mmCIF file of C-alpha atoms in Angstrom:
data_model
loop_
_atom_site.group_PDB
_atom_site.id
_atom_site.type_symbol
_atom_site.label_atom_id
_atom_site.label_comp_id
_atom_site.label_asym_id
_atom_site.label_seq_id
_atom_site.Cartn_x
_atom_site.Cartn_y
_atom_site.Cartn_z
ATOM 1 C CA UNK A 1 -21.045 -2.626 -2.614
ATOM 2 C CA UNK A 2 -18.193 -0.148 -2.928
ATOM 3 C CA UNK A 3 -15.088 -0.840 -0.828
ATOM 4 C CA UNK A 4 -12.291 1.458 0.273
ATOM 5 C CA UNK A 5 -8.702 1.275 1.444
ATOM 6 C CA UNK A 6 -5.845 3.736 1.638
ATOM 7 C CA UNK A 7 -2.084 3.513 1.641
ATOM 8 C CA UNK A 8 -1.031 7.099 2.261
ATOM 9 C CA UNK A 9 -0.552 9.024 5.471
ATOM 10 C CA UNK A 10 -3.372 11.041 7.008
ATOM 11 C CA UNK A 11 -3.319 14.720 6.100
ATOM 12 C CA UNK A 12 -5.867 17.494 5.508
ATOM 13 C CA UNK A 13 -7.362 15.661 2.508
ATOM 14 C CA UNK A 14 -6.901 11.936 2.028
ATOM 15 C CA UNK A 15 -6.847 10.030 -1.243
ATOM 16 C CA UNK A 16 -9.092 7.038 -0.683
ATOM 17 C CA UNK A 17 -8.723 4.075 -2.996
ATOM 18 C CA UNK A 18 -12.283 2.975 -3.715
ATOM 19 C CA UNK A 19 -12.652 -0.517 -5.188
ATOM 20 C CA UNK A 20 -15.681 -0.601 -7.461
ATOM 21 C CA UNK A 21 -15.583 -4.276 -8.423
ATOM 22 C CA UNK A 22 -18.223 -5.351 -10.924
ATOM 23 C CA UNK A 23 -19.750 -1.857 -11.066
ATOM 24 C CA UNK A 24 -17.256 -0.921 -13.798
ATOM 25 C CA UNK A 25 -15.826 -2.785 -16.762
ATOM 26 C CA UNK A 26 -13.026 -0.209 -17.071
ATOM 27 C CA UNK A 27 -11.821 0.369 -13.508
ATOM 28 C CA UNK A 28 -10.990 -1.891 -10.588
ATOM 29 C CA UNK A 29 -10.604 1.133 -8.325
ATOM 30 C CA UNK A 30 -10.908 4.918 -8.335
ATOM 31 C CA UNK A 31 -9.156 7.506 -6.197
ATOM 32 C CA UNK A 32 -11.400 9.921 -4.296
ATOM 33 C CA UNK A 33 -10.136 12.885 -2.296
ATOM 34 C CA UNK A 34 -11.867 13.110 1.079
ATOM 35 C CA UNK A 35 -11.376 14.949 4.361
ATOM 36 C CA UNK A 36 -12.127 13.796 7.906
ATOM 37 C CA UNK A 37 -15.545 15.443 7.499
ATOM 38 C CA UNK A 38 -16.523 13.713 4.229
ATOM 39 C CA UNK A 39 -19.359 11.223 4.719
ATOM 40 C CA UNK A 40 -19.699 7.765 3.203
ATOM 41 C CA UNK A 41 -22.790 9.026 1.395
ATOM 42 C CA UNK A 42 -20.759 11.817 -0.267
ATOM 43 C CA UNK A 43 -18.072 9.359 -1.374
ATOM 44 C CA UNK A 44 -20.665 6.963 -2.793
ATOM 45 C CA UNK A 45 -22.337 9.869 -4.642
ATOM 46 C CA UNK A 46 -18.978 10.859 -6.131
ATOM 47 C CA UNK A 47 -18.267 7.309 -7.325
ATOM 48 C CA UNK A 48 -21.797 6.864 -8.707
ATOM 49 C CA UNK A 49 -21.432 10.125 -10.650
ATOM 50 C CA UNK A 50 -17.933 9.304 -11.958
ATOM 51 C CA UNK A 51 -19.045 5.878 -13.182
ATOM 52 C CA UNK A 52 -22.315 7.179 -14.631
ATOM 53 C CA UNK A 53 -24.385 4.768 -12.539
ATOM 54 C CA UNK A 54 -28.092 5.133 -11.855
ATOM 55 C CA UNK A 55 -30.077 4.367 -8.733
ATOM 56 C CA UNK A 56 -29.262 5.002 -5.111
ATOM 57 C CA UNK A 57 -28.801 1.557 -3.597
ATOM 58 C CA UNK A 58 -25.006 1.621 -3.222
ATOM 59 C CA UNK A 59 -23.059 1.306 0.020
ATOM 60 C CA UNK A 60 -19.496 1.900 1.148
ATOM 61 C CA UNK A 61 -17.665 -0.793 3.097
ATOM 62 C CA UNK A 62 -14.337 -0.679 4.876
ATOM 63 C CA UNK A 63 -12.035 -3.591 4.126
ATOM 64 C CA UNK A 64 -9.506 -4.978 6.598
ATOM 65 C CA UNK A 65 -7.154 -7.605 5.273
ATOM 66 C CA UNK A 66 -8.431 -9.921 2.580
ATOM 67 C CA UNK A 67 -11.805 -10.936 3.981
ATOM 68 C CA UNK A 68 -13.077 -8.608 6.715
ATOM 69 C CA UNK A 69 -15.679 -6.082 5.589
ATOM 70 C CA UNK A 70 -17.989 -3.714 7.427
ATOM 71 C CA UNK A 71 -20.697 -1.595 5.828
ATOM 72 C CA UNK A 72 -20.532 2.063 6.751
ATOM 73 C CA UNK A 73 -23.685 4.011 7.499
ATOM 74 C CA UNK A 74 -24.295 6.937 5.114
ATOM 75 C CA UNK A 75 -23.259 9.464 7.782
ATOM 76 C CA UNK A 76 -20.036 7.755 8.904
ATOM 77 C CA UNK A 77 -16.810 9.489 7.958
ATOM 78 C CA UNK A 78 -14.419 7.006 6.275
ATOM 79 C CA UNK A 79 -11.231 9.047 6.812
ATOM 80 C CA UNK A 80 -12.028 9.298 10.532
ATOM 81 C CA UNK A 81 -12.705 5.544 10.559
ATOM 82 C CA UNK A 82 -9.289 4.957 8.959
ATOM 83 C CA UNK A 83 -7.612 6.791 11.818
ATOM 84 C CA UNK A 84 -8.707 3.896 14.037
ATOM 85 C CA UNK A 85 -6.956 1.318 11.851
ATOM 86 C CA UNK A 86 -3.645 -0.141 13.054
ATOM 87 C CA UNK A 87 -0.614 1.067 11.118
ATOM 88 C CA UNK A 88 0.728 -1.410 8.538
ATOM 89 C CA UNK A 89 3.385 -1.242 5.905
ATOM 90 C CA UNK A 90 2.297 -0.027 2.487
ATOM 91 C CA UNK A 91 2.577 -3.536 0.992
ATOM 92 C CA UNK A 92 -0.331 -4.662 3.213
ATOM 93 C CA UNK A 93 -2.732 -2.401 1.301
ATOM 94 C CA UNK A 94 -2.070 -3.646 -2.217
ATOM 95 C CA UNK A 95 -3.771 -6.648 -3.788
#
C-alpha cells in the first residue's frame, strides 16, 4: 500500500509526499506533483514507474495522524480529498 500526506498549502499543483514503505530499499517517501484533477490511479502509476516496480496491485491510502488510514479508489482525486482535511501546523505532518 502506498500512503500520502502533504505539508504545503493548496495551489494549482500540489506536491504530495508519498510514503512507499517496504516497496523501496532506497526511499521512505517520494514527492509527486499532482493537481486537483489527478487521480489516485495516476499517482500510483507514477510511483510504480519511478520505483521500477512490476504488477498492478498497488493502492493509495490517505493517512490521518499516526494510525488512521483509508484506501482511495482508483478514480478518487487525492488533492481534492486533502482539501477536506482539517488544517494543522506543519509539525503535525512530519514523522
